[in-house]
PDB file of C-alpha atoms in Angstrom:
ATOM      1  CA  MET U   1      64.857  72.792  42.335  1.00 48.00           C
ATOM      2  CA  ILE U   2      66.764  74.850  44.789  1.00 50.00           C
ATOM      3  CA  GLY U   3      64.517  76.427  47.333  1.00 51.00           C
ATOM      4  CA  ARG U   4      64.849  80.006  48.254  1.00 55.00           C
ATOM      5  CA  GLY U   5      65.898  80.770  51.810  1.00 52.00           C
ATOM      6  CA  LYS U   6      63.913  83.151  53.852  1.00 53.00           C
ATOM      7  CA  VAL U   7      65.200  86.706  53.769  1.00 49.00           C
ATOM      8  CA  LYS U   8      65.866  87.873  57.274  1.00 53.00           C
ATOM      9  CA  LYS U   9      64.016  91.072  57.949  1.00 57.00           C
ATOM     10  CA  GLN U  10      66.256  93.835  59.199  1.00 62.00           C
ATOM     11  CA  VAL U  11      65.222  95.373  62.467  1.00 63.00           C
ATOM     12  CA  VAL U  12      65.080  99.140  62.367  1.00 61.00           C
ATOM     13  CA  ASN U  13      66.238 100.752  65.585  1.00 68.00           C
ATOM     14  CA  LYS U  14      65.623 104.315  66.645  1.00 72.00           C
ATOM     15  CA  CYS U  15      68.590 106.038  68.242  1.00 71.00           C
ATOM     16  CA  GLN U  16      67.683 107.292  71.712  1.00 65.00           C
ATOM     17  CA  ASN U  17      70.478 109.831  71.469  1.00 68.00           C
ATOM     18  CA  CYS U  18      69.722 111.675  68.207  1.00 73.00           C
ATOM     19  CA  GLY U  19      66.470 110.123  66.905  1.00 69.00           C
ATOM     20  CA  ASN U  20      68.057 108.664  63.750  1.00 73.00           C
ATOM     21  CA  GLU U  21      66.789 105.284  62.459  1.00 73.00           C
ATOM     22  CA  TYR U  22      69.412 102.604  61.753  1.00 64.00           C
ATOM     23  CA  THR U  23      69.730  98.829  61.243  1.00 68.00           C
ATOM     24  CA  LYS U  24      73.253  98.087  62.485  1.00 69.00           C
ATOM     25  CA  ASN U  25      74.630  97.834  66.017  1.00 68.00           C
ATOM     26  CA  TYR U  26      75.717 101.465  65.964  1.00 72.00           C
ATOM     27  CA  CYS U  27      73.911 104.627  64.875  1.00 72.00           C
ATOM     28  CA  ASN U  28      75.337 105.829  61.564  1.00 70.00           C
ATOM     29  CA  SER U  29      74.635 109.422  62.561  1.00 70.00           C
ATOM     30  CA  CYS U  30      76.111 109.887  66.051  1.00 70.00           C
ATOM     31  CA  GLY U  31      77.836 106.538  66.705  1.00 61.00           C
ATOM     32  CA  GLN U  32      75.665 105.591  69.705  1.00 66.00           C
ATOM     33  CA  LYS U  33      75.665 101.808  70.379  1.00 66.00           C
ATOM     34  CA  ILE U  34      72.331  99.991  70.404  1.00 65.00           C
ATOM     35  CA  PHE U  35      71.036  99.535  73.939  1.00 61.00           C
ATOM     36  CA  THR U  36      70.022  95.931  74.701  1.00 64.00           C
ATOM     37  CA  ALA U  37      68.858  93.959  77.721  1.00 59.00           C
ATOM     38  CA  ASN U  38      72.425  92.702  78.147  1.00 63.00           C
ATOM     39  CA  ASP U  39      73.576  96.272  78.835  1.00 58.00           C
ATOM     40  CA  LYS U  40      71.363  96.292  81.927  1.00 56.00           C
ATOM     41  CA  SER U  41      72.832  93.113  83.406  1.00 64.00           C
ATOM     42  CA  ILE U  42      75.101  93.066  86.461  1.00 65.00           C
ATOM     43  CA  LYS U  43      77.585  90.960  84.497  1.00 61.00           C
ATOM     44  CA  HIS U  44      77.906  93.650  81.825  1.00 53.00           C
ATOM     45  CA  ILE U  45      78.489  96.343  84.457  1.00 61.00           C
ATOM     46  CA  PHE U  46      81.386  94.336  85.920  1.00 57.00           C
ATOM     47  CA  GLU U  47      82.750  93.636  82.429  1.00 57.00           C
ATOM     48  CA  GLU U  48      82.796  97.366  81.649  1.00 59.00           C
ATOM     49  CA  ALA U  49      84.429  98.151  84.995  1.00 58.00           C
ATOM     50  CA  PHE U  50      87.110  95.508  84.406  1.00 56.00           C
ATOM     51  CA  HIS U  51      87.757  96.804  80.885  1.00 57.00           C
ATOM     52  CA  PHE U  52      88.086 100.379  82.146  1.00 57.00           C
ATOM     53  CA  ILE U  53      90.485  99.440  84.964  1.00 58.00           C
ATOM     54  CA  THR U  54      92.738  97.283  82.779  1.00 59.00           C
ATOM     55  CA  HIS U  55      92.741  99.805  79.917  1.00 59.00           C
ATOM     56  CA  PHE U  56      93.341 102.742  82.279  1.00 59.00           C
ATOM     57  CA  GLU U  57      96.139 100.942  84.109  1.00 67.00           C
ATOM     58  CA  GLY U  58      97.812  99.809  80.893  1.00 75.00           C
ATOM     59  CA  SER U  59      97.755 103.146  79.062  1.00 83.00           C
ATOM     60  CA  PHE U  60      98.462 105.164  82.215  1.00 84.00           C
ATOM     61  CA  PHE U  61     101.599 103.272  83.226  1.00 87.00           C
ATOM     62  CA  THR U  62     102.824 103.020  79.635  1.00 89.00           C
ATOM     63  CA  THR U  63     102.619 106.805  79.358  1.00 91.00           C
ATOM     64  CA  PHE U  64     104.156 107.221  82.808  1.00 90.00           C
ATOM     65  CA  LYS U  65     107.186 105.030  82.007  1.00 90.00           C
ATOM     66  CA  THR U  66     107.634 106.493  78.532  1.00 93.00           C
ATOM     67  CA  VAL U  67     107.726 110.105  79.736  1.00 93.00           C
ATOM     68  CA  LEU U  68     110.156 109.308  82.561  1.00 91.00           C
ATOM     69  CA  PHE U  69     112.579 106.974  80.825  1.00 93.00           C
ATOM     70  CA  LYS U  70     112.233 107.679  77.099  1.00 93.00           C
ATOM     71  CA  PRO U  71     112.274 111.465  76.620  1.00 93.00           C
ATOM     72  CA  SER U  72     110.393 112.645  73.495  1.00 94.00           C
ATOM     73  CA  LYS U  73     109.123 109.140  72.551  1.00 94.00           C
ATOM     74  CA  LEU U  74     105.558 110.007  73.573  1.00 94.00           C
ATOM     75  CA  THR U  75     105.578 113.069  71.316  1.00 94.00           C
ATOM     76  CA  LEU U  76     107.171 111.295  68.352  1.00 93.00           C
ATOM     77  CA  ASP U  77     104.873 108.264  68.626  1.00 93.00           C
ATOM     78  CA  TYR U  78     101.719 110.296  69.194  1.00 90.00           C
ATOM     79  CA  CYS U  79     102.376 112.581  66.229  1.00 90.00           C
ATOM     80  CA  ASN U  80     103.125 109.553  64.015  1.00 90.00           C
ATOM     81  CA  GLY U  81      99.774 107.951  64.840  1.00 87.00           C
ATOM     82  CA  VAL U  82     100.920 105.493  67.539  1.00 87.00           C
ATOM     83  CA  ARG U  83      98.309 106.435  70.157  1.00 85.00           C
ATOM     84  CA  LYS U  84      96.302 103.439  71.336  1.00 84.00           C
ATOM     85  CA  LYS U  85      98.816 102.331  73.987  1.00 87.00           C
ATOM     86  CA  TYR U  86      99.117 105.822  75.468  1.00 89.00           C
ATOM     87  CA  PHE U  87      96.962 107.889  77.790  1.00 89.00           C
ATOM     88  CA  LYS U  88      95.984 111.148  76.058  1.00 90.00           C
ATOM     89  CA  PRO U  89      98.806 113.625  76.895  1.00 92.00           C
ATOM     90  CA  ILE U  90      96.518 116.518  77.861  1.00 91.00           C
ATOM     91  CA  SER U  91      94.336 114.245  80.022  1.00 90.00           C
ATOM     92  CA  PHE U  92      97.437 112.793  81.674  1.00 91.00           C
ATOM     93  CA  TYR U  93      98.720 116.291  82.420  1.00 92.00           C
ATOM     94  CA  LEU U  94      95.377 117.375  83.909  1.00 88.00           C
ATOM     95  CA  PHE U  95      95.282 114.232  86.049  1.00 86.00           C
ATOM     96  CA  LEU U  96      98.738 115.046  87.456  1.00 86.00           C
ATOM     97  CA  VAL U  97      97.720 118.667  88.080  1.00 83.00           C
ATOM     98  CA  VAL U  98      94.747 117.589  90.178  1.00 80.00           C
ATOM     99  CA  LEU U  99      96.806 114.925  91.957  1.00 79.00           C
ATOM    100  CA  TYR U 100      99.610 117.344  92.756  1.00 74.00           C
ATOM    101  CA  LEU U 101      97.336 120.061  94.077  1.00 71.00           C
ATOM    102  CA  LEU U 102      95.342 117.603  96.191  1.00 73.00           C
ATOM    103  CA  PHE U 103      98.435 116.026  97.729  1.00 68.00           C
ATOM    104  CA  PRO U 104     101.272 118.582  97.545  1.00 61.00           C
ATOM    105  CA  ILE U 105     104.510 117.283  99.065  1.00 59.00           C
ATOM    106  CA  PHE U 106     106.213 120.657  98.734  1.00 57.00           C
ATOM    107  CA  SER U 107     104.521 124.028  99.014  1.00 54.00           C
ATOM    108  CA  GLY U 108     105.907 124.885  95.552  1.00 55.00           C
ATOM    109  CA  LEU U 109     102.819 125.306  93.365  1.00 64.00           C
ATOM    110  CA  ASN U 110     100.208 125.420  96.115  1.00 66.00           C
ATOM    111  CA  MET U 111     101.378 128.199  98.440  1.00 76.00           C
ATOM    112  CA  GLU U 112      99.668 129.765 101.418  1.00 80.00           C
ATOM    113  CA  MET U 113      98.971 133.491 101.237  1.00 84.00           C
ATOM    114  CA  GLY U 114     101.708 134.439 103.708  1.00 81.00           C
ATOM    115  CA  SER U 115     104.366 132.636 101.646  1.00 83.00           C
ATOM    116  CA  TYR U 116     103.967 135.147  98.805  1.00 84.00           C
ATOM    117  CA  THR U 117     105.292 137.946 101.018  1.00 85.00           C
ATOM    118  CA  SER U 118     108.745 136.332 101.023  1.00 80.00           C
ATOM    119  CA  LEU U 119     109.008 136.061  97.236  1.00 78.00           C
ATOM    120  CA  PRO U 120     111.755 138.188  95.648  1.00 76.00           C
ATOM    121  CA  ILE U 121     110.671 141.226  93.621  1.00 77.00           C
ATOM    122  CA  ILE U 122     106.963 141.112  94.567  1.00 79.00           C
ATOM    123  CA  GLY U 123     107.156 140.348  98.306  1.00 84.00           C
ATOM    124  CA  LYS U 124     106.778 143.964  99.467  1.00 86.00           C
ATOM    125  CA  THR U 125     103.957 144.645  97.021  1.00 88.00           C
ATOM    126  CA  VAL U 126     102.101 141.550  98.233  1.00 88.00           C
ATOM    127  CA  SER U 127     102.526 142.595 101.876  1.00 90.00           C
ATOM    128  CA  HIS U 128     101.101 146.024 101.059  1.00 88.00           C
ATOM    129  CA  GLN U 129      98.127 144.486  99.218  1.00 89.00           C
ATOM    130  CA  ILE U 130      97.347 142.200 102.172  1.00 90.00           C
ATOM    131  CA  GLU U 131      97.593 145.050 104.664  1.00 89.00           C
ATOM    132  CA  GLN U 132      95.393 147.275 102.510  1.00 88.00           C
ATOM    133  CA  ARG U 133      92.751 144.556 102.055  1.00 90.00           C
ATOM    134  CA  THR U 134      92.543 143.708 105.780  1.00 89.00           C
ATOM    135  CA  THR U 135      92.025 147.407 106.562  1.00 88.00           C
ATOM    136  CA  GLN U 136      89.420 148.033 103.854  1.00 86.00           C
ATOM    137  CA  ALA U 137      87.431 144.840 104.499  1.00 85.00           C
ATOM    138  CA  ASN U 138      87.835 145.050 108.280  1.00 86.00           C
ATOM    139  CA  ILE U 139      89.019 141.439 108.379  1.00 86.00           C
ATOM    140  CA  THR U 140      91.873 139.702 110.166  1.00 88.00           C
ATOM    141  CA  GLU U 141      94.845 138.431 108.187  1.00 88.00           C
ATOM    142  CA  ASP U 142      94.131 134.868 109.348  1.00 88.00           C
ATOM    143  CA  LYS U 143      90.570 135.058 108.018  1.00 89.00           C
ATOM    144  CA  LEU U 144      91.797 136.533 104.739  1.00 88.00           C
ATOM    145  CA  ALA U 145      94.414 133.769 104.465  1.00 88.00           C
ATOM    146  CA  GLU U 146      91.697 131.166 104.992  1.00 87.00           C
ATOM    147  CA  LYS U 147      89.595 132.622 102.161  1.00 88.00           C
ATOM    148  CA  PHE U 148      92.697 132.862  99.974  1.00 88.00           C
ATOM    149  CA  GLU U 149      93.632 129.214 100.508  1.00 85.00           C
ATOM    150  CA  HIS U 150      90.091 128.057  99.689  1.00 82.00           C
ATOM    151  CA  LYS U 151      90.010 129.989  96.410  1.00 85.00           C
ATOM    152  CA  SER U 152      93.629 129.356  95.362  1.00 84.00           C
ATOM    153  CA  HIS U 153      93.000 125.621  94.901  1.00 76.00           C
ATOM    154  CA  SER U 154      90.818 126.343  91.867  1.00 77.00           C
ATOM    155  CA  THR U 155      92.767 129.283  90.433  1.00 84.00           C
ATOM    156  CA  SER U 156      96.103 127.463  90.651  1.00 80.00           C
ATOM    157  CA  LYS U 157      94.658 124.511  88.710  1.00 77.00           C
ATOM    158  CA  ILE U 158      93.234 126.733  85.988  1.00 79.00           C
ATOM    159  CA  LEU U 159      96.434 128.733  85.621  1.00 84.00           C
ATOM    160  CA  LEU U 160      98.571 125.592  85.362  1.00 83.00           C
ATOM    161  CA  LEU U 161      96.904 125.109  81.979  1.00 84.00           C
ATOM    162  CA  THR U 162      98.674 128.260  80.795  1.00 86.00           C
ATOM    163  CA  LEU U 163     102.017 126.461  81.135  1.00 89.00           C
ATOM    164  CA  ILE U 164     101.342 124.423  78.000  1.00 92.00           C
ATOM    165  CA  PRO U 165     100.832 127.364  75.573  1.00 91.00           C
ATOM    166  CA  LEU U 166     103.638 129.307  77.307  1.00 90.00           C
ATOM    167  CA  THR U 167     105.977 126.331  76.943  1.00 93.00           C
ATOM    168  CA  SER U 168     104.881 125.869  73.340  1.00 92.00           C
ATOM    169  CA  PHE U 169     105.704 129.507  72.597  1.00 92.00           C
ATOM    170  CA  LEU U 170     109.102 129.149  74.285  1.00 93.00           C
ATOM    171  CA  LEU U 171     109.875 126.052  72.198  1.00 93.00           C
ATOM    172  CA  LYS U 172     108.911 127.988  69.090  1.00 92.00           C
ATOM    173  CA  MET U 173     111.333 130.773  69.988  1.00 91.00           C
ATOM    174  CA  LEU U 174     114.216 128.375  70.646  1.00 90.00           C
ATOM    175  CA  TYR U 175     113.668 126.374  67.449  1.00 90.00           C
ATOM    176  CA  TRP U 176     111.795 128.764  65.205  1.00 84.00           C
ATOM    177  CA  ARG U 177     113.312 127.327  62.005  1.00 81.00           C
ATOM    178  CA  LYS U 178     112.881 123.632  62.800  1.00 78.00           C
ATOM    179  CA  ASN U 179     109.638 123.900  64.755  1.00 74.00           C
ATOM    180  CA  LYS U 180     106.853 124.704  62.288  1.00 77.00           C
ATOM    181  CA  ASP U 181     104.309 122.047  63.309  1.00 83.00           C
ATOM    182  CA  TRP U 182     102.143 123.656  66.023  1.00 87.00           C
ATOM    183  CA  TYR U 183     100.345 120.411  66.851  1.00 89.00           C
ATOM    184  CA  LYS U 184     103.608 118.577  67.461  1.00 91.00           C
ATOM    185  CA  ASN U 185     104.806 121.595  69.385  1.00 91.00           C
ATOM    186  CA  LEU U 186     101.813 121.468  71.754  1.00 93.00           C
ATOM    187  CA  ILE U 187     102.194 117.724  72.343  1.00 94.00           C
ATOM    188  CA  LEU U 188     105.892 118.223  73.092  1.00 95.00           C
ATOM    189  CA  ALA U 189     105.061 121.101  75.453  1.00 95.00           C
ATOM    190  CA  THR U 190     102.576 118.833  77.215  1.00 95.00           C
ATOM    191  CA  GLU U 191     105.103 115.995  77.550  1.00 96.00           C
ATOM    192  CA  ILE U 192     107.710 118.363  78.988  1.00 96.00           C
ATOM    193  CA  ASN U 193     105.256 119.721  81.553  1.00 94.00           C
ATOM    194  CA  ILE U 194     104.164 116.183  82.452  1.00 95.00           C
ATOM    195  CA  PHE U 195     107.797 115.412  83.261  1.00 94.00           C
ATOM    196  CA  TYR U 196     108.081 118.656  85.227  1.00 91.00           C
ATOM    197  CA  LEU U 197     105.153 117.688  87.452  1.00 88.00           C
ATOM    198  CA  LEU U 198     106.490 114.146  87.826  1.00 87.00           C
ATOM    199  CA  LEU U 199     109.859 115.631  88.751  1.00 83.00           C
ATOM    200  CA  PHE U 200     108.272 117.602  91.578  1.00 77.00           C
ATOM    201  CA  PHE U 201     105.676 115.038  92.549  1.00 74.00           C
ATOM    202  CA  LEU U 202     107.645 111.781  92.347  1.00 73.00           C
ATOM    203  CA  ILE U 203     111.356 112.011  91.521  1.00 76.00           C
ATOM    204  CA  PHE U 204     112.446 114.836  93.780  1.00 75.00           C
ATOM    205  CA  PRO U 205     110.420 113.726  96.819  1.00 74.00           C
ATOM    206  CA  ILE U 206     112.278 110.390  96.657  1.00 76.00           C
ATOM    207  CA  ILE U 207     115.644 112.177  96.408  1.00 75.00           C
ATOM    208  CA  TYR U 208     114.584 114.648  99.092  1.00 74.00           C
ATOM    209  CA  ILE U 209     113.568 112.002 101.624  1.00 76.00           C
ATOM    210  CA  SER U 210     116.680 109.929 100.834  1.00 78.00           C
ATOM    211  CA  ILE U 211     118.988 112.896 101.520  1.00 75.00           C
ATOM    212  CA  LEU U 212     117.209 113.713 104.786  1.00 75.00           C
ATOM    213  CA  LEU U 213     117.498 110.120 105.981  1.00 77.00           C
ATOM    214  CA  LEU U 214     121.069 109.638 104.762  1.00 78.00           C
ATOM    215  CA  PHE U 215     122.490 112.825 106.275  1.00 75.00           C
ATOM    216  CA  ARG U 216     120.019 113.010 109.170  1.00 74.00           C
ATOM    217  CA  LEU U 217     118.819 116.480 108.237  1.00 67.00           C
ATOM    218  CA  ASN U 218     115.577 118.148 109.269  1.00 68.00           C
ATOM    219  CA  ASP U 219     114.933 120.086 106.073  1.00 65.00           C
ATOM    220  CA  LEU U 220     116.426 121.432 102.839  1.00 61.00           C
ATOM    221  CA  ASN U 221     116.159 125.053 101.742  1.00 62.00           C
ATOM    222  CA  ASP U 222     114.142 126.113  98.698  1.00 61.00           C
ATOM    223  CA  GLU U 223     117.239 127.326  96.818  1.00 69.00           C
ATOM    224  CA  LEU U 224     118.822 123.863  96.924  1.00 71.00           C
ATOM    225  CA  ILE U 225     115.559 122.238  95.854  1.00 70.00           C
ATOM    226  CA  GLY U 226     115.247 124.678  92.953  1.00 71.00           C
ATOM    227  CA  THR U 227     118.852 124.119  91.835  1.00 80.00           C
ATOM    228  CA  ILE U 228     118.617 120.324  91.810  1.00 79.00           C
ATOM    229  CA  THR U 229     115.273 120.232  89.976  1.00 80.00           C
ATOM    230  CA  THR U 230     116.478 122.764  87.390  1.00 85.00           C
ATOM    231  CA  ILE U 231     119.586 120.665  86.665  1.00 89.00           C
ATOM    232  CA  LEU U 232     117.535 117.473  86.296  1.00 89.00           C
ATOM    233  CA  PHE U 233     115.013 119.314  84.137  1.00 92.00           C
ATOM    234  CA  GLY U 234     117.810 120.755  81.984  1.00 94.00           C
ATOM    235  CA  ILE U 235     119.283 117.302  81.353  1.00 95.00           C
ATOM    236  CA  TYR U 236     115.857 115.965  80.377  1.00 95.00           C
ATOM    237  CA  THR U 237     115.035 118.794  77.958  1.00 95.00           C
ATOM    238  CA  SER U 238     118.510 118.535  76.391  1.00 96.00           C
ATOM    239  CA  VAL U 239     117.789 114.898  75.493  1.00 96.00           C
ATOM    240  CA  VAL U 240     114.317 115.854  74.216  1.00 95.00           C
ATOM    241  CA  PHE U 241     115.704 118.584  71.948  1.00 95.00           C
ATOM    242  CA  ARG U 242     118.380 116.234  70.616  1.00 94.00           C
ATOM    243  CA  ASN U 243     115.771 113.585  69.737  1.00 94.00           C
ATOM    244  CA  VAL U 244     113.024 115.832  68.360  1.00 92.00           C
ATOM    245  CA  PHE U 245     114.901 118.635  66.607  1.00 91.00           C
ATOM    246  CA  LYS U 246     118.034 116.629  65.694  1.00 89.00           C
ATOM    247  CA  SER U 247     120.264 119.496  66.774  1.00 88.00           C
ATOM    248  CA  LYS U 248     123.942 119.048  67.607  1.00 92.00           C
ATOM    249  CA  ARG U 249     124.716 117.762  71.090  1.00 93.00           C
ATOM    250  CA  TRP U 250     126.196 121.038  72.366  1.00 94.00           C
ATOM    251  CA  VAL U 251     123.293 123.028  70.900  1.00 93.00           C
ATOM    252  CA  SER U 252     120.787 120.682  72.541  1.00 94.00           C
ATOM    253  CA  ILE U 253     122.543 121.011  75.913  1.00 95.00           C
ATOM    254  CA  MET U 254     122.789 124.795  75.667  1.00 95.00           C
ATOM    255  CA  LYS U 255     119.160 125.246  74.626  1.00 95.00           C
ATOM    256  CA  GLY U 256     117.986 122.540  77.024  1.00 95.00           C
ATOM    257  CA  PHE U 257     119.420 124.312  80.074  1.00 96.00           C
ATOM    258  CA  LEU U 258     118.354 127.733  78.792  1.00 96.00           C
ATOM    259  CA  PHE U 259     114.835 126.379  78.423  1.00 95.00           C
ATOM    260  CA  ALA U 260     114.972 124.842  81.926  1.00 93.00           C
ATOM    261  CA  PHE U 261     116.008 128.156  83.518  1.00 92.00           C
ATOM    262  CA  ILE U 262     113.341 130.162  81.675  1.00 93.00           C
ATOM    263  CA  HIS U 263     110.661 127.558  82.437  1.00 91.00           C
ATOM    264  CA  THR U 264     111.645 127.573  86.119  1.00 86.00           C
ATOM    265  CA  PHE U 265     111.437 131.377  86.095  1.00 85.00           C
ATOM    266  CA  LEU U 266     107.939 131.143  84.620  1.00 84.00           C
ATOM    267  CA  ILE U 267     106.906 128.809  87.450  1.00 82.00           C
ATOM    268  CA  ILE U 268     108.586 130.619  90.342  1.00 77.00           C
ATOM    269  CA  TYR U 269     107.691 134.162  89.365  1.00 80.00           C
ATOM    270  CA  ILE U 270     105.187 134.578  86.540  1.00 83.00           C
ATOM    271  CA  TYR U 271     102.903 131.673  87.474  1.00 84.00           C
ATOM    272  CA  LYS U 272     102.947 132.458  91.204  1.00 84.00           C
ATOM    273  CA  ILE U 273     102.319 136.161  90.578  1.00 85.00           C
ATOM    274  CA  LEU U 274      99.328 135.289  88.382  1.00 87.00           C
ATOM    275  CA  VAL U 275      97.970 132.853  90.994  1.00 87.00           C
ATOM    276  CA  PHE U 276      98.245 135.407  93.781  1.00 86.00           C
ATOM    277  CA  GLN U 277      96.766 138.316  91.838  1.00 87.00           C
ATOM    278  CA  LEU U 278      93.863 136.310  90.382  1.00 89.00           C
ATOM    279  CA  THR U 279      93.058 134.659  93.717  1.00 88.00           C
ATOM    280  CA  PHE U 280      93.314 137.964  95.569  1.00 86.00           C
ATOM    281  CA  LEU U 281      90.992 139.554  93.028  1.00 87.00           C
ATOM    282  CA  LEU U 282      88.366 136.826  93.537  1.00 87.00           C
ATOM    283  CA  ILE U 283      88.227 136.798  97.349  1.00 82.00           C
TER     284      ILE U 283
END
């Protein structure tokens, strides 16, 4: 006679997160993992730290290399479900935004108040606003500039987020027949802006320092910097458009450089105007 084995009694756990009762290792309501004594051990803490570092490093550098050397691959892979090996595009972009604004190599996106007075078109208006504010508030321009710089760090970060929807809209206008997937459009806009920040933060600084050392120069003017970055950006977006929208080579080049010029205009004028006006309003 075959004996019956003992039926193992299932342990009912109560989720500390949502209060749901469950018998597995994870709550079937909110997904919270069961908390055990092992989770409190020093060994487990180091295991989690090691996992985070290796996962972060792997996905971060994979995304970094893909954006730089394989234009549009991040967008195409991500929209086709290949995501595990990549850092989330929006998170990657936000990380670069914070990094750039904390350690700006060029004044570009993180300008001092006085620098806005030399901008074409709005320079005189800015000068008048500064003069009017110092008179009304009975404050020195240096003190006002100090307050402006303190506040602009936060406003410039927030407003950089507007580049993604603005870029997405611009892509829609350039390829309104072929570009009907808004999700793909936003991911592509994010990838393009990731490259733009990398261009300013990594690629151009290397070129910039190399030129200064090679030709023994003290500095390069902003116009030359803008021209070189726009050309590099135009080449990149031309390749992206060719890969994503499958347009003819000459169409991709034409639209790629048109996009680069408009995007640069958005950064140099529209973005900087918004940063100044919002910051000035808040101080």
